[in-house]
Coordinates of C-alpha atoms in Angstrom, one line a residue:
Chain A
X65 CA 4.5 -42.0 -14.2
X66 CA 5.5 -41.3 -17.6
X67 CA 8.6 -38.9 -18.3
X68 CA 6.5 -35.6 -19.5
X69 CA 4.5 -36.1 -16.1
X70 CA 7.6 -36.4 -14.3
X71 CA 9.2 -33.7 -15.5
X72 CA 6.2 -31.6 -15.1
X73 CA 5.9 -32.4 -11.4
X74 CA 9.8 -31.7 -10.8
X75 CA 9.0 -28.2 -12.2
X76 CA 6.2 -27.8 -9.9
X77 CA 8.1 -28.8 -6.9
X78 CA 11.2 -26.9 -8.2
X79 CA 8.2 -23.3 -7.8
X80 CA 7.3 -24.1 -4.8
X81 CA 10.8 -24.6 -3.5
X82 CA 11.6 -21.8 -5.0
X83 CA 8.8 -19.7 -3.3
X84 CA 9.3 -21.2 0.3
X85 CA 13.0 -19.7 -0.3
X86 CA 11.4 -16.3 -1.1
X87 CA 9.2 -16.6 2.0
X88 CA 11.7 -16.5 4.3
X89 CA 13.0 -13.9 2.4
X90 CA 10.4 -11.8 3.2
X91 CA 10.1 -12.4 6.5
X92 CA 13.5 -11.1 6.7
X93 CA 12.5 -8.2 4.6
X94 CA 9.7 -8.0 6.7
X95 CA 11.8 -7.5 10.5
X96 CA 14.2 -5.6 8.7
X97 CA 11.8 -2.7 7.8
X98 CA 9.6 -3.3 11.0
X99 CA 12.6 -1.6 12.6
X100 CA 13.1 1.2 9.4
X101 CA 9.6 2.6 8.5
X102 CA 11.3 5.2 6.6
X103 CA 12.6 2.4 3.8
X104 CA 8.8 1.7 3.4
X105 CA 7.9 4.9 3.9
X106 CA 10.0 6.3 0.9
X107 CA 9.4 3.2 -1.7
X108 CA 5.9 3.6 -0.9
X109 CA 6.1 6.9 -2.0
X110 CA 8.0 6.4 -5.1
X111 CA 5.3 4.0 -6.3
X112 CA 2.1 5.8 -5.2
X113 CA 4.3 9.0 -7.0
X114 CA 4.1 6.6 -10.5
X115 CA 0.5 6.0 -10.0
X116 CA -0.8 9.6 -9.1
X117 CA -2.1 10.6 -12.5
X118 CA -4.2 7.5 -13.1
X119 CA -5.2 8.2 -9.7
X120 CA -6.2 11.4 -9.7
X121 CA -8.1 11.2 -13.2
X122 CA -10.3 8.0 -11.7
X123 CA -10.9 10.3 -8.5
X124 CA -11.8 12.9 -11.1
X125 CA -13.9 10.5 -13.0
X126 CA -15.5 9.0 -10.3
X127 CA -18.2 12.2 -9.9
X128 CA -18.4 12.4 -13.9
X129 CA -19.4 8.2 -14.2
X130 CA -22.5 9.1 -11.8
X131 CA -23.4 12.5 -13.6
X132 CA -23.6 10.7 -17.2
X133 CA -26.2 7.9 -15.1
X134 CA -28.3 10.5 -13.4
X135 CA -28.5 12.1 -16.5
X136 CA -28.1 9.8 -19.7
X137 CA -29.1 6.1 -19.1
X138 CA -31.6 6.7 -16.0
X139 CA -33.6 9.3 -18.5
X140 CA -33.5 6.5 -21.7
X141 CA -36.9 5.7 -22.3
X142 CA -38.5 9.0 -21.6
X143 CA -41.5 10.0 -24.0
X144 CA -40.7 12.1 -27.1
X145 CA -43.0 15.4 -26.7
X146 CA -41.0 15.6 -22.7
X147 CA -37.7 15.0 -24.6
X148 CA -37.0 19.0 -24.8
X149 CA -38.3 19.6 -21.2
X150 CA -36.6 17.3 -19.6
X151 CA -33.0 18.0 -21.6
X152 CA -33.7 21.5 -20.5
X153 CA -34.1 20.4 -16.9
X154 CA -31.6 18.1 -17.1
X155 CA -29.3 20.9 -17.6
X156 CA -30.5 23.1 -14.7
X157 CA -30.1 20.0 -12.6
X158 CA -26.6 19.1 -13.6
X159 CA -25.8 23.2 -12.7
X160 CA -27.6 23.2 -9.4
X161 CA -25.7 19.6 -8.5
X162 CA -22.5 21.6 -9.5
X163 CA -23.8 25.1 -7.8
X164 CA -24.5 22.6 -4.5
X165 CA -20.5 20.7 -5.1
X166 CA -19.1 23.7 -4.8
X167 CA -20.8 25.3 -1.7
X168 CA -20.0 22.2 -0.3
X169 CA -16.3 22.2 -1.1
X170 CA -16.6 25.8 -0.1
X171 CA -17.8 24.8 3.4
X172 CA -15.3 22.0 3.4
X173 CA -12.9 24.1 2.9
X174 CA -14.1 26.8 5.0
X175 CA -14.3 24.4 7.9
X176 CA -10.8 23.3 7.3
X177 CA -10.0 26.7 6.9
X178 CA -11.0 27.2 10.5
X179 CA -9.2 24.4 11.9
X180 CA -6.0 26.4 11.1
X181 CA -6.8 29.6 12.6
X182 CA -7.7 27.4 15.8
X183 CA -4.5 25.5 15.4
X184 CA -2.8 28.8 14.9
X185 CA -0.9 26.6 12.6
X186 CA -0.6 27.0 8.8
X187 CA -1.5 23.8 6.5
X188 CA -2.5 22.6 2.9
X189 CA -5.7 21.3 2.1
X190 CA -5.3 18.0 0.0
X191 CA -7.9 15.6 -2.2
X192 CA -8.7 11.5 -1.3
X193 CA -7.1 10.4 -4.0
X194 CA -7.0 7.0 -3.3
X195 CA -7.6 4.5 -0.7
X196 CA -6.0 1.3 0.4
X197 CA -6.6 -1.3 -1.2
X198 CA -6.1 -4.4 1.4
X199 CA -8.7 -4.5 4.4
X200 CA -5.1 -4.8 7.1
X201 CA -4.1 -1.9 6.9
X202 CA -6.4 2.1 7.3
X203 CA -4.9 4.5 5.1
X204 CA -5.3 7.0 2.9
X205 CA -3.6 8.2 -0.5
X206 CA -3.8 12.4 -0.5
X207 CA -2.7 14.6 -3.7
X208 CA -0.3 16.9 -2.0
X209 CA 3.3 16.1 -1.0
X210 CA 7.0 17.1 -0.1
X211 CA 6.5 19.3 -2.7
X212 CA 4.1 21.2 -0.8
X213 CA 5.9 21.3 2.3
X214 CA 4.4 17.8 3.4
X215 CA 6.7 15.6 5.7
X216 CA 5.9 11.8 7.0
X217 CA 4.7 12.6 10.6
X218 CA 2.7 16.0 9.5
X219 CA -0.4 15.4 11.1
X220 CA -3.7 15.3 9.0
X221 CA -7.3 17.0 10.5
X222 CA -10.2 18.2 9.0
X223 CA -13.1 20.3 10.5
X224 CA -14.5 18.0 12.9
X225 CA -10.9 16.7 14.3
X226 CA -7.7 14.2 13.8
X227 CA -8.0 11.9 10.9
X228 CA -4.3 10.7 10.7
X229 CA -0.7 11.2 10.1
X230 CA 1.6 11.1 6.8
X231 CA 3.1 7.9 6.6
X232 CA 4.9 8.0 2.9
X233 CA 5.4 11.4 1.1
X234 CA 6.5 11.9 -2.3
X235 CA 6.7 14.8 -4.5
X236 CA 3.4 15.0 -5.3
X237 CA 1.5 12.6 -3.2
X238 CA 1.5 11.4 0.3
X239 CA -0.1 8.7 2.2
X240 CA -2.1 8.9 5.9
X241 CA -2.2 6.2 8.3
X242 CA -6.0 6.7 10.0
X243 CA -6.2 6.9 13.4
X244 CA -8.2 3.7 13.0
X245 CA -5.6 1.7 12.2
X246 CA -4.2 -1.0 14.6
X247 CA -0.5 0.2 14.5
X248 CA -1.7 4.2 15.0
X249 CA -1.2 5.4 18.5
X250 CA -2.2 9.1 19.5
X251 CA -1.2 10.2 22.9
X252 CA -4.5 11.9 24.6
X253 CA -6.0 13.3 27.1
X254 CA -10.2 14.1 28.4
X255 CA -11.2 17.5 28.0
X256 CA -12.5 17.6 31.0
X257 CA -11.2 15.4 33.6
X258 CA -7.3 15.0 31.9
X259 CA -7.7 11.3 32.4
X260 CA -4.5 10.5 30.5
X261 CA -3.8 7.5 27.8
X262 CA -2.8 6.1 23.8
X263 CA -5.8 6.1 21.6
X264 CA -5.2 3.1 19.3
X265 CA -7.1 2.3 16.3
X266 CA -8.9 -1.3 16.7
X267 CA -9.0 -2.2 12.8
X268 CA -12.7 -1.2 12.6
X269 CA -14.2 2.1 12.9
X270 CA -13.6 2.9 16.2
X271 CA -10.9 3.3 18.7
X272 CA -9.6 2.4 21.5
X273 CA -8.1 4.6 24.5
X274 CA -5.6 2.3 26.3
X275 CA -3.7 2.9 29.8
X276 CA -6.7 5.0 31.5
X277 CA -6.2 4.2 34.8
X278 CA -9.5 2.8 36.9
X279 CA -8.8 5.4 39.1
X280 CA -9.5 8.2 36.4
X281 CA -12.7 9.3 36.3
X282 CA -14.4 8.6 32.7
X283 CA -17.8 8.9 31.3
X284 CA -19.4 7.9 28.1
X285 CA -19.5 11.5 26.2
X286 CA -16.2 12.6 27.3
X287 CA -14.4 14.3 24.3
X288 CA -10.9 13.2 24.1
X289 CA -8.2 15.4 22.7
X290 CA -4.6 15.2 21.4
X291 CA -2.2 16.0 24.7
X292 CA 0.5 17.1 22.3
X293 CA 3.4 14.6 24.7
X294 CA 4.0 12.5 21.7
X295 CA 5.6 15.2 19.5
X296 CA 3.4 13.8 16.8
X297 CA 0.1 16.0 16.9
X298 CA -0.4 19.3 18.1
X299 CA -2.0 19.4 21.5
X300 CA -5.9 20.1 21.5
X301 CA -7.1 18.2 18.8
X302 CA -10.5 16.8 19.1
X303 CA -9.8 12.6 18.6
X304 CA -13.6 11.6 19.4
X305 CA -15.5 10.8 21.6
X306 CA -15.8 8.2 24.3
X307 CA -19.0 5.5 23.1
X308 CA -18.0 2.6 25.7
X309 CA -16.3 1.8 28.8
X310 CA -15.7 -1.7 30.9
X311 CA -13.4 -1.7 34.4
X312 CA -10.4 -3.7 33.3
X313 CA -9.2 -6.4 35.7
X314 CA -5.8 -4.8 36.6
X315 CA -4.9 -1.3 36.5
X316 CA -6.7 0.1 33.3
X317 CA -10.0 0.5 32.5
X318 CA -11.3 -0.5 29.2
X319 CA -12.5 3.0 27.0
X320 CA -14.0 2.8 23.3
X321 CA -13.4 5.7 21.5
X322 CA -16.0 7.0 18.6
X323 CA -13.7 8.9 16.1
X324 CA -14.8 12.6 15.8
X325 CA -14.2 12.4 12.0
X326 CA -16.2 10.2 9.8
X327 CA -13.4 8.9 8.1
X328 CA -14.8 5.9 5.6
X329 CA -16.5 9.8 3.5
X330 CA -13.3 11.7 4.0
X331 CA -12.8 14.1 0.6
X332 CA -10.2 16.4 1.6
X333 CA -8.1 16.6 4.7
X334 CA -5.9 19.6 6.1
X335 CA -2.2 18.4 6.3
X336 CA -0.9 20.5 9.6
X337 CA 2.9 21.2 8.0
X338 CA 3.4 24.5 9.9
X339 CA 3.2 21.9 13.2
X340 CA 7.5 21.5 14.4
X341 CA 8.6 18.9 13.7
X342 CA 9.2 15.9 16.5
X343 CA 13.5 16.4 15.5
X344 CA 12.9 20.3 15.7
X345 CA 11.7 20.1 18.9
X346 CA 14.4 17.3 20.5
X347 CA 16.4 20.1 19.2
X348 CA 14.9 23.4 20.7
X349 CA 15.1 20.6 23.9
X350 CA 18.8 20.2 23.4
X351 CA 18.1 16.6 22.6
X352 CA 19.2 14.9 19.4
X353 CA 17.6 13.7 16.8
X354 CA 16.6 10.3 16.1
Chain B
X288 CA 5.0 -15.2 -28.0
X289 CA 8.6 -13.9 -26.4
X290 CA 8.9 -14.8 -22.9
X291 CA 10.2 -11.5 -21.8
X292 CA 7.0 -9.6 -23.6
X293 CA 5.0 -12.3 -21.2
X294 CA 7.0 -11.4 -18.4
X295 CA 5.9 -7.2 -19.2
X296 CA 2.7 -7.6 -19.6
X297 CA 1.5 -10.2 -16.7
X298 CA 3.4 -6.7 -14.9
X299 CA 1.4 -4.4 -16.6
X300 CA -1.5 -6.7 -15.8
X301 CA -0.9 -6.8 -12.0
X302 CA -0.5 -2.8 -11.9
X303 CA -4.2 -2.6 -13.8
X304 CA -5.3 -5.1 -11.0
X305 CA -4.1 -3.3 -8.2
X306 CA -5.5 -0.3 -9.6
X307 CA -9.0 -2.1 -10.0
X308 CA -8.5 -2.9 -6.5
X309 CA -7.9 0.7 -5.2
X310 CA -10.8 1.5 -7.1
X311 CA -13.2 -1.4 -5.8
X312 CA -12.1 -0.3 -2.1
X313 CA -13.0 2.9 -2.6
X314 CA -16.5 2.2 -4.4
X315 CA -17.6 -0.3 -2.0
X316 CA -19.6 0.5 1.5
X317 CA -17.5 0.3 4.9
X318 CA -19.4 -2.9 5.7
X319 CA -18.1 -5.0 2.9
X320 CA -15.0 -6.2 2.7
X321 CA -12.1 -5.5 -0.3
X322 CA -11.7 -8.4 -2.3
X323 CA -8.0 -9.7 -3.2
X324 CA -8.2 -9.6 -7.0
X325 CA -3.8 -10.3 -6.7
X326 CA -4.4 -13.5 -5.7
X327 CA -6.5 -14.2 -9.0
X328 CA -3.1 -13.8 -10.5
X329 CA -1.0 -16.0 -7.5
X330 CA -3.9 -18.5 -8.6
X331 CA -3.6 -18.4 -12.2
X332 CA 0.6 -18.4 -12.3
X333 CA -0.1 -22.0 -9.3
X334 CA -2.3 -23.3 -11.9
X335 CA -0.8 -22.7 -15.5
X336 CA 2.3 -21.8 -15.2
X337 CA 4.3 -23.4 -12.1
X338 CA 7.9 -22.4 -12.6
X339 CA 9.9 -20.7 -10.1
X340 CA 10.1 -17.5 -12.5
X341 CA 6.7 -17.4 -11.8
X342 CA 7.4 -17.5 -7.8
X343 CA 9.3 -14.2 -8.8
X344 CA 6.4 -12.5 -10.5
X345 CA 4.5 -13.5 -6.9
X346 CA 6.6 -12.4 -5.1
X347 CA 6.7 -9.3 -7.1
X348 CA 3.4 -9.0 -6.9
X349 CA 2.8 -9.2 -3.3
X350 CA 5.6 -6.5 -3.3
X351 CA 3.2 -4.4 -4.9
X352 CA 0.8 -5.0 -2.3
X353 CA 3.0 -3.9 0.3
X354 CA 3.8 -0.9 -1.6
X355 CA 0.4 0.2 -1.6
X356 CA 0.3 -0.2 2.1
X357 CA 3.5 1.9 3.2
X358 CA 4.0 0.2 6.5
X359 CA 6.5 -2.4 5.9
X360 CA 7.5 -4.1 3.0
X361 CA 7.4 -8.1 3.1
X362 CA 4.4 -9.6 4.8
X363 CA 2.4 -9.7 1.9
X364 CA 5.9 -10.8 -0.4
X365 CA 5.4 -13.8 1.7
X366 CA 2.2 -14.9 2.2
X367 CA 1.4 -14.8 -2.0
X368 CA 4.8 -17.3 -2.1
X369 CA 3.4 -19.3 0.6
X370 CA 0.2 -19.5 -1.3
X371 CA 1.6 -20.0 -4.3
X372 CA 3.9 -23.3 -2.9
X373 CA 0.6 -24.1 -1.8
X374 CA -1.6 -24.6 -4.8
X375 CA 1.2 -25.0 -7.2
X376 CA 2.6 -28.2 -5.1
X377 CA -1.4 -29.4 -5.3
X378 CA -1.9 -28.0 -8.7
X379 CA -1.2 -31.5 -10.5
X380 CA -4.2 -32.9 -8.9
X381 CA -6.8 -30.4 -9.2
X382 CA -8.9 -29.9 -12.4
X383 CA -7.8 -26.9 -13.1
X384 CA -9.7 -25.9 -16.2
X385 CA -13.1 -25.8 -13.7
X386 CA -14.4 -22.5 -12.2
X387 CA -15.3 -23.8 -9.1
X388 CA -12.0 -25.2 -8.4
X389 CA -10.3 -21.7 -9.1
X390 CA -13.4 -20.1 -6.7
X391 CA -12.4 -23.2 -4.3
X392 CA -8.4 -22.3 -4.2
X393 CA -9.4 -18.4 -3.8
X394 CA -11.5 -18.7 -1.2
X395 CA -8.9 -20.7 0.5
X396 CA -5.3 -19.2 0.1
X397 CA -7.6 -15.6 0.8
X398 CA -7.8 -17.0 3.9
X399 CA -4.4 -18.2 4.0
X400 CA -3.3 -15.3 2.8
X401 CA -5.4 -12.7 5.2
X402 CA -4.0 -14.5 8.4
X403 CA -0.4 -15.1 7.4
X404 CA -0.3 -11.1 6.6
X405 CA -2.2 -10.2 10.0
X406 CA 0.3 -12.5 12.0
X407 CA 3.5 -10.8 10.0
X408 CA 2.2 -7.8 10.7
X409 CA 1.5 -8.0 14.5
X410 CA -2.1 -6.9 13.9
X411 CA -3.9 -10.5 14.8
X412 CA -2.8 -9.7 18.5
X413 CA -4.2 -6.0 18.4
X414 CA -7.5 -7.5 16.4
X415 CA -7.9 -10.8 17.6
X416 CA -10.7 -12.7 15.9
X417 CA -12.7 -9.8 15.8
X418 CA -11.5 -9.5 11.9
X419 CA -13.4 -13.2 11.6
X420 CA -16.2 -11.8 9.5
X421 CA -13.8 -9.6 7.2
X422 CA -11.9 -12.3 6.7
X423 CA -14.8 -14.7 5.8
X424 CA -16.4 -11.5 3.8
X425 CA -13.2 -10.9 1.9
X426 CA -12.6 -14.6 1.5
X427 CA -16.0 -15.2 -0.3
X428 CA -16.0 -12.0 -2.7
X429 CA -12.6 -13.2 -3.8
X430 CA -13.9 -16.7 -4.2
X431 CA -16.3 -14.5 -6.6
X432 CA -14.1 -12.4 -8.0
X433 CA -10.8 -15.0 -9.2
X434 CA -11.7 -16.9 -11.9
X435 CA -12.9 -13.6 -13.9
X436 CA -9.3 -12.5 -13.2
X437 CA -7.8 -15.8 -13.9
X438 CA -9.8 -15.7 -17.2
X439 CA -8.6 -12.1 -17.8
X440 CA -4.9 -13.7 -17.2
X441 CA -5.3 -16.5 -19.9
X442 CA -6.7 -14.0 -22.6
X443 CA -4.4 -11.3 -21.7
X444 CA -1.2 -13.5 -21.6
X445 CA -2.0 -15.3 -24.7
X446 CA -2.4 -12.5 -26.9
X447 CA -4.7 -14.9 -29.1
X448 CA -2.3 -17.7 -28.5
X449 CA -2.8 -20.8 -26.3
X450 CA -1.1 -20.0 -22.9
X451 CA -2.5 -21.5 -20.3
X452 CA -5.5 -23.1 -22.3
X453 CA -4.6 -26.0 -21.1
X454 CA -0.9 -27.8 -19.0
X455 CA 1.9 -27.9 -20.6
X456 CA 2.0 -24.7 -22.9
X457 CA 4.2 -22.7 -19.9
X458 CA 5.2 -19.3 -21.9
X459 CA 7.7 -19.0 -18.8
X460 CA 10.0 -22.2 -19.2
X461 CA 12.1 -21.2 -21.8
X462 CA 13.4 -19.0 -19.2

């Protein structure tokens, strides 16, 4: 091996020590903020807080990329004498797409709108700016934040039920962990029956309801609803619906859970912030803190 | 070019990545899987430019990763190093100027890096090898996407010059 070579490989081996050293690092990292969400929580805030306005002009964009192709490059091509016509209707088009955008933000918002008036609790209604960008973890990046009264643990809804809760908050921005996600955990009850258990998200696009006994009687159908015993989410939330069930061998039955929300086409969410807060409560409970 | 104007923009690079990648995620449809155009970079830095500044700038750059996740801040930190003493420890026996061998290394340290994060992370246990087909799915679009971003790399980091045309011409080592 001549000395170049040699020297090269040293370097090499010299990286990768050098990045097996900052592997355990981050494992240790990694335990050390397993046990403090809120370090995570707060960086991850910071940093979405420095990428908000490229985020929110693609989000913008996004609709105005697919206007100009519907109405530039899918029209190239079109005869001469229809040029006039179809500018003309090209025009009413674009104003009837925008005419139809807006009565369905309005019912959007309408709908979310109602939510609060159910909830009897007040809220903000904040954009999808963003979503996550690794296929781990189910989250969410929203345009409103502490700024706007937003706090990690508010929890998120829209018309048709739960979607999440606020993970990372910054001024402007905040971040929702779906109810999809392996790590969430909802406490809830049926509507009907008050079979009792955790819905957990199972990674894909449904859920799971864990700890139903197989003594509680559950049927495919069954709405299942926030029970409000976590101090998380207000009680009476619609979480979905039950799509499966199998008889677990010991003493819980197996329940699939079809979110109510269709969360992969969420555009705008209601963040629940006039909800107490879980340390407001411990207090009114003469508890502390955590 | 200065080392330290290197160092700026490969970070300026891996920000327009990630950003590509939040994109991407939400363009796609549910049923296909996000690629992981970061490891493109991991890949790149093995390759070209195996010094352990550039373990930093991985390690940074998984950072970032777990940034844009919020849950905990590490998992994928580690996997990208793990990767990264991976292929560069292999690096010096691997044509690295071919295509396919940079679409070969993605598609493997995706994989690498997919399961290393859902073991950190406790989720393999909740998931199980249910996430099989994501991982495969994310595994090949990566395999796809990497040596575009490895190419965007070179002609980004040369600024006209000759970085990582070939061995040997490490912008990092006078560091």
């Amino acid at each position: 091996m001549s000395p170049t070579t040699k020297a090269f490989v040293e370097k090499g081996r010299k990286a990768a020590g050098t990045a097996l050293a900052l592997f355990l690092l981050s494992t240790l990292l990694s335990a050390y903020t397993a046990k403090r969400p809120h370090i995570a929580g707060s960086l991850s805030g910071a940093f979405t807080e420095v990428l908000y306005p490229l985020l929110s002009s693609i989000s913008s964009l996004r609709g105005g990329v697919g206007g100009i192709w519907d109405g530039y490059i899918a029209l190239r091509g079109v005869k001469e004498e229809n040029h006039e016509l179809r500018r003309r209707l090209e025009v009413l088009e674009a104003q009837n797409s925008r005419l139809l955008e807006l009565r369905h933000e309005n019912d959007r918002l309408r709908g979310l709108l109602k939510v609060g008036e159910e909830t009897q609790l007040s809220g903000v209604v904040a954009d999808v700016i963003g979503y996550e960008a690794s296929n781990w973890v189910q989250a969410i990046t929203l345009n409103r934040g502490s700024a706007d009264g937003v706090w990690v643990g508010t929890a998120a809804v829209d018309q048709e039920g739960l979607v999440g809760r606020v993970i990372a908050v910054s001024p402007s921005t905040s971040k929702v962990l779906l109810i999809t996600d392996p790590t969430s955990g909802v406490d809830a009850i049926a509507q009907d029956t008050r079979a009792h258990g955790v819905v957990e998200g199972n990674g894909s696009t449904l859920c799971r309801w864990r700890f139903v006994l197989n003594d509680d009687e559950v049927k495919i159908g069954d709405r299942i609803i926030t029970s409000g015993m976590d101090g998380l989410f207000p009680k009476g939330l619609l979480v979905g619906v039950v799509s499966a069930i199998e008889p677990g061998d010991g003493l819980f039955q197996s329940v699939d859970v079809r979110p109510a929300v269709r969360l992969p086409h969420l555009e705008s969410v209601l963040l629940l912030t006039g909800a107490q807060r879980p340390k407001d409560i411990l207090a009114d409970q003469g508890g502390r803190a955590p | 070019m200065n080392p330290s104007w290197v160092v700026l923009r490969f970070i300026v690079l891996g920000l327009a990545v990630t950003l590509v990648q939040v994109i991407i995620s939400g363009v796609l449809p549910e049923f296909i899987a996000n690629p992981n155009l970061l490891l493109g970079l991991v890949i790149f830095l093995a390759f070209h430019e195996a010094t352990p500044l550039s373990a930093f700038l991985v390690f940074g750059l998984g950072l970032i990763m777990d940034l844009a996740g919020g849950l905990i801040l590490g998992p994928w930190a580690g996997a990208y190093c793990l990767v990264f003493a991976a292929i560069a420890s292999v690096s010096q026996r691997v044509f690295i100027e071919s295509y396919a061998s940079t679409a070969f290394a993605a598609f493997f340290a995706s994989l690498l890096t997919s399961t290393l994060v859902l073991m950190l992370t406790g989720v393999l246990t909740t998931r199980g090898w249910s996430s099989l087909t994501t991982l495969l799915s994310e595994a090949c679009l990566t395999a796809l996407l990497a040596p575009m971003v490895v190419a965007c790399a070179r002609g980004w980091l040369s600024g006209g010059g000759k970085l990582g045309a070939k061995r040997g011409t490490r912008a990092f080592e006078r560091f």
